[in-house]
Amino acid sequence: QVGIRGLYQGTTPALMANIAENSVLFMSYGFCQEVVRIFCGFEKEAALSDMQKACAGSVASIFSSLVLCPTELVKCRLQAMHEMAASGRIGNNQSTVWAVVKWIAQNKGPTGFFQGLIPTIAREVPGYFCFFGAYELCRSFFAKYMCCSKDNIGVRALYSGLTPTMIRTFPANGALFLAYEASRKLMMSKLDS
């Protein structure tokens, strides 16, 4: 209906919301690690387990939900209004980001932007527990595999095994194309006869 451009429609607001959400999330993550240390009775700089860091990330998601909820609300309302505009129930000028923001502010007040906060938190808390848990478990695995500290992994862990893979790639791809060409010629000769 709207062409290729339609695939990227709404990218800017989504990108801005994602930047804001992740900024608050990672800023809160460090603070929440301190909260977990206090809750567990640890010293100020004590190392946390992967599970404790997953809990800190989970708690940090509550703060990021405060940023995410208003943008999700506007996005959902905008999607609904777009459908209503397409069916002719409302005018196209009512289905813009600013029209939705203005409507919420006028009809619901500032707290109206946090409608759906509890379901957002309920979705984000377990999700970010898994997100940060997987992140920390991977860091532990790579650190153990590479015999270094978690802080010294960097990017090189992602390229571990690259040399043997590259050595294997040339003959494997050569064999693939050789088999493709041979089978194509065989099938074409069978079709011609």
Coordinates of C-alpha atoms in Angstrom, one line a residue:
Q1 CA 0.0 0.0 0.0
V2 CA 2.8 2.5 0.8
G3 CA 5.7 0.9 -1.0
I4 CA 9.3 0.3 0.2
R5 CA 9.2 3.4 2.3
G6 CA 6.5 1.9 4.4
L7 CA 9.0 -0.7 5.7
Y8 CA 10.9 2.1 7.4
Q9 CA 7.9 4.2 8.5
G10 CA 8.2 5.0 12.2
T11 CA 11.9 4.2 12.3
T12 CA 12.9 7.6 13.8
P13 CA 10.5 7.5 16.8
A14 CA 11.4 3.8 17.4
L15 CA 15.1 4.6 17.3
M16 CA 14.7 7.5 19.7
A17 CA 12.7 5.3 22.1
N18 CA 15.2 2.5 21.9
I19 CA 18.1 4.9 22.6
A20 CA 16.3 6.4 25.6
E21 CA 15.3 3.0 26.9
N22 CA 18.8 1.5 26.7
S23 CA 20.4 4.7 28.1
V24 CA 18.2 4.4 31.2
L25 CA 18.6 0.6 31.4
F26 CA 22.4 0.6 31.4
M27 CA 22.7 3.6 33.6
S28 CA 20.3 1.8 36.1
Y29 CA 22.1 -1.5 35.7
G30 CA 25.2 -0.2 37.6
F31 CA 23.0 1.3 40.3
C32 CA 21.0 -1.9 40.6
Q33 CA 24.2 -3.9 41.0
E34 CA 24.9 -1.8 44.1
V35 CA 21.4 -2.4 45.4
V36 CA 21.9 -6.2 44.9
R37 CA 25.3 -5.9 46.8
I38 CA 23.5 -4.1 49.7
F39 CA 20.6 -6.6 49.7
C40 CA 23.1 -9.5 49.8
G41 CA 25.2 -7.8 52.5
F42 CA 28.3 -7.6 50.3
E43 CA 31.1 -5.0 50.4
K44 CA 30.8 -2.0 48.0
E45 CA 33.1 -3.4 45.2
A46 CA 32.3 -7.2 45.8
A47 CA 32.0 -9.3 42.7
L48 CA 28.5 -10.5 41.9
S49 CA 27.6 -13.9 40.5
D50 CA 26.0 -14.1 37.0
M51 CA 22.6 -14.8 38.7
Q52 CA 23.0 -11.7 40.9
K53 CA 23.8 -9.6 37.8
A54 CA 20.8 -11.0 36.0
C55 CA 18.7 -9.9 39.0
A56 CA 20.3 -6.4 38.8
G57 CA 19.4 -6.2 35.1
S58 CA 15.9 -7.3 35.9
V59 CA 15.5 -4.5 38.5
A60 CA 17.0 -2.0 36.1
S61 CA 14.3 -2.8 33.6
I62 CA 11.7 -1.3 36.0
F63 CA 13.4 2.1 35.5
S64 CA 13.7 1.6 31.7
S65 CA 9.9 0.8 31.7
L66 CA 9.3 4.4 32.8
V67 CA 10.8 5.6 29.5
L68 CA 9.4 2.7 27.4
C69 CA 5.8 2.8 28.5
P70 CA 4.9 6.3 27.1
T71 CA 6.5 5.5 23.7
E72 CA 4.8 2.1 23.6
L73 CA 1.5 3.7 24.4
V74 CA 1.8 6.3 21.7
K75 CA 3.0 3.6 19.2
C76 CA 0.0 1.3 20.0
R77 CA -2.5 4.2 19.8
L78 CA -0.9 5.3 16.5
Q79 CA -1.2 1.8 15.1
A80 CA -4.9 1.7 16.1
M81 CA -5.6 5.2 14.7
H82 CA -3.8 4.3 11.4
E83 CA -6.3 1.4 11.0
M84 CA -9.2 3.7 11.9
A85 CA -8.0 6.2 9.3
A86 CA -7.6 3.5 6.7
S87 CA -11.2 2.4 7.3
G88 CA -12.4 6.1 7.1
R89 CA -13.6 6.3 10.7
I90 CA -11.2 9.2 11.5
G91 CA -9.3 11.7 9.3
N92 CA -5.6 11.1 8.3
N93 CA -4.5 14.2 10.2
Q94 CA -5.6 12.6 13.5
S95 CA -3.2 9.7 13.1
T96 CA 0.1 11.5 13.5
V97 CA 2.5 11.1 16.5
W98 CA 1.9 14.6 17.7
A99 CA -1.9 14.3 17.4
V100 CA -1.8 11.2 19.6
V101 CA 0.6 12.8 22.1
K102 CA -1.7 15.9 22.2
W103 CA -4.8 13.8 22.7
I104 CA -3.3 11.8 25.6
A105 CA -2.0 15.0 27.3
Q106 CA -5.4 16.8 27.0
N107 CA -7.6 13.9 27.9
K108 CA -5.6 11.8 30.3
G109 CA -3.1 14.3 31.7
P110 CA 0.6 13.6 32.3
T111 CA -0.2 10.3 34.1
G112 CA -2.0 9.1 31.0
F113 CA 1.3 8.4 29.3
F114 CA 1.9 5.7 31.9
Q115 CA -1.3 3.7 31.1
G116 CA -0.1 0.1 30.8
L117 CA 3.0 0.6 33.0
I118 CA 2.3 -2.5 35.1
P119 CA 2.0 -4.8 32.1
T120 CA 5.1 -3.2 30.6
I121 CA 7.0 -3.9 33.8
A122 CA 5.6 -7.5 33.9
R123 CA 6.9 -8.0 30.4
E124 CA 10.3 -6.3 30.9
V125 CA 11.4 -7.8 34.3
P126 CA 11.6 -11.5 33.2
G127 CA 12.8 -10.5 29.8
Y128 CA 15.8 -8.5 31.1
F129 CA 16.5 -11.2 33.7
C130 CA 17.1 -13.5 30.7
F131 CA 18.9 -10.9 28.7
F132 CA 21.4 -9.9 31.3
G133 CA 21.7 -13.5 32.6
A134 CA 22.6 -14.8 29.1
Y135 CA 25.0 -11.9 28.7
E136 CA 26.8 -12.6 31.9
L137 CA 26.8 -16.4 31.4
C138 CA 28.4 -15.9 27.9
R139 CA 31.0 -13.6 29.4
S140 CA 31.8 -16.2 32.0
F141 CA 32.0 -18.9 29.4
F142 CA 34.3 -16.9 27.1
A143 CA 36.5 -15.8 30.0
K144 CA 36.9 -19.5 31.1
Y145 CA 37.5 -20.7 27.5
M146 CA 40.1 -18.0 26.8
C147 CA 41.7 -18.2 30.2
C148 CA 41.3 -14.5 30.9
S149 CA 39.2 -12.2 33.1
K150 CA 35.7 -11.1 31.9
D151 CA 37.0 -7.6 31.4
N152 CA 39.8 -8.8 29.0
I153 CA 37.5 -10.8 26.6
G154 CA 36.8 -7.9 24.0
V155 CA 35.9 -8.8 20.5
R156 CA 38.4 -11.5 19.8
A157 CA 36.2 -14.2 21.4
L158 CA 33.8 -13.7 18.5
Y159 CA 36.5 -14.6 16.1
S160 CA 37.9 -17.6 18.0
G161 CA 38.3 -20.4 15.4
L162 CA 38.3 -18.1 12.4
T163 CA 41.6 -19.4 10.9
P164 CA 40.5 -23.1 10.7
T165 CA 37.1 -21.9 9.4
M166 CA 38.7 -19.8 6.6
I167 CA 41.1 -22.7 5.7
R168 CA 38.1 -25.1 5.5
T169 CA 35.9 -22.6 3.6
F170 CA 37.9 -22.5 0.3
P171 CA 37.9 -26.2 -0.4
A172 CA 34.3 -26.6 1.0
N173 CA 32.9 -23.9 -1.2
G174 CA 35.0 -25.1 -4.2
A175 CA 33.5 -28.6 -3.8
L176 CA 30.0 -27.1 -3.4
F177 CA 30.2 -25.2 -6.7
L178 CA 31.9 -28.2 -8.4
A179 CA 29.0 -30.4 -7.3
Y180 CA 26.5 -27.8 -8.4
E181 CA 27.9 -27.4 -11.9
A182 CA 28.3 -31.2 -12.3
S183 CA 24.7 -31.9 -11.2
R184 CA 23.3 -29.1 -13.3
K185 CA 25.1 -30.4 -16.4
L186 CA 23.9 -33.9 -15.7
M187 CA 20.3 -32.8 -15.2
M188 CA 20.4 -30.6 -18.3
S189 CA 21.7 -33.5 -20.4
K190 CA 18.8 -35.7 -19.1
L191 CA 16.3 -33.1 -20.0
D192 CA 17.7 -32.6 -23.5
S193 CA 17.5 -36.3 -24.3

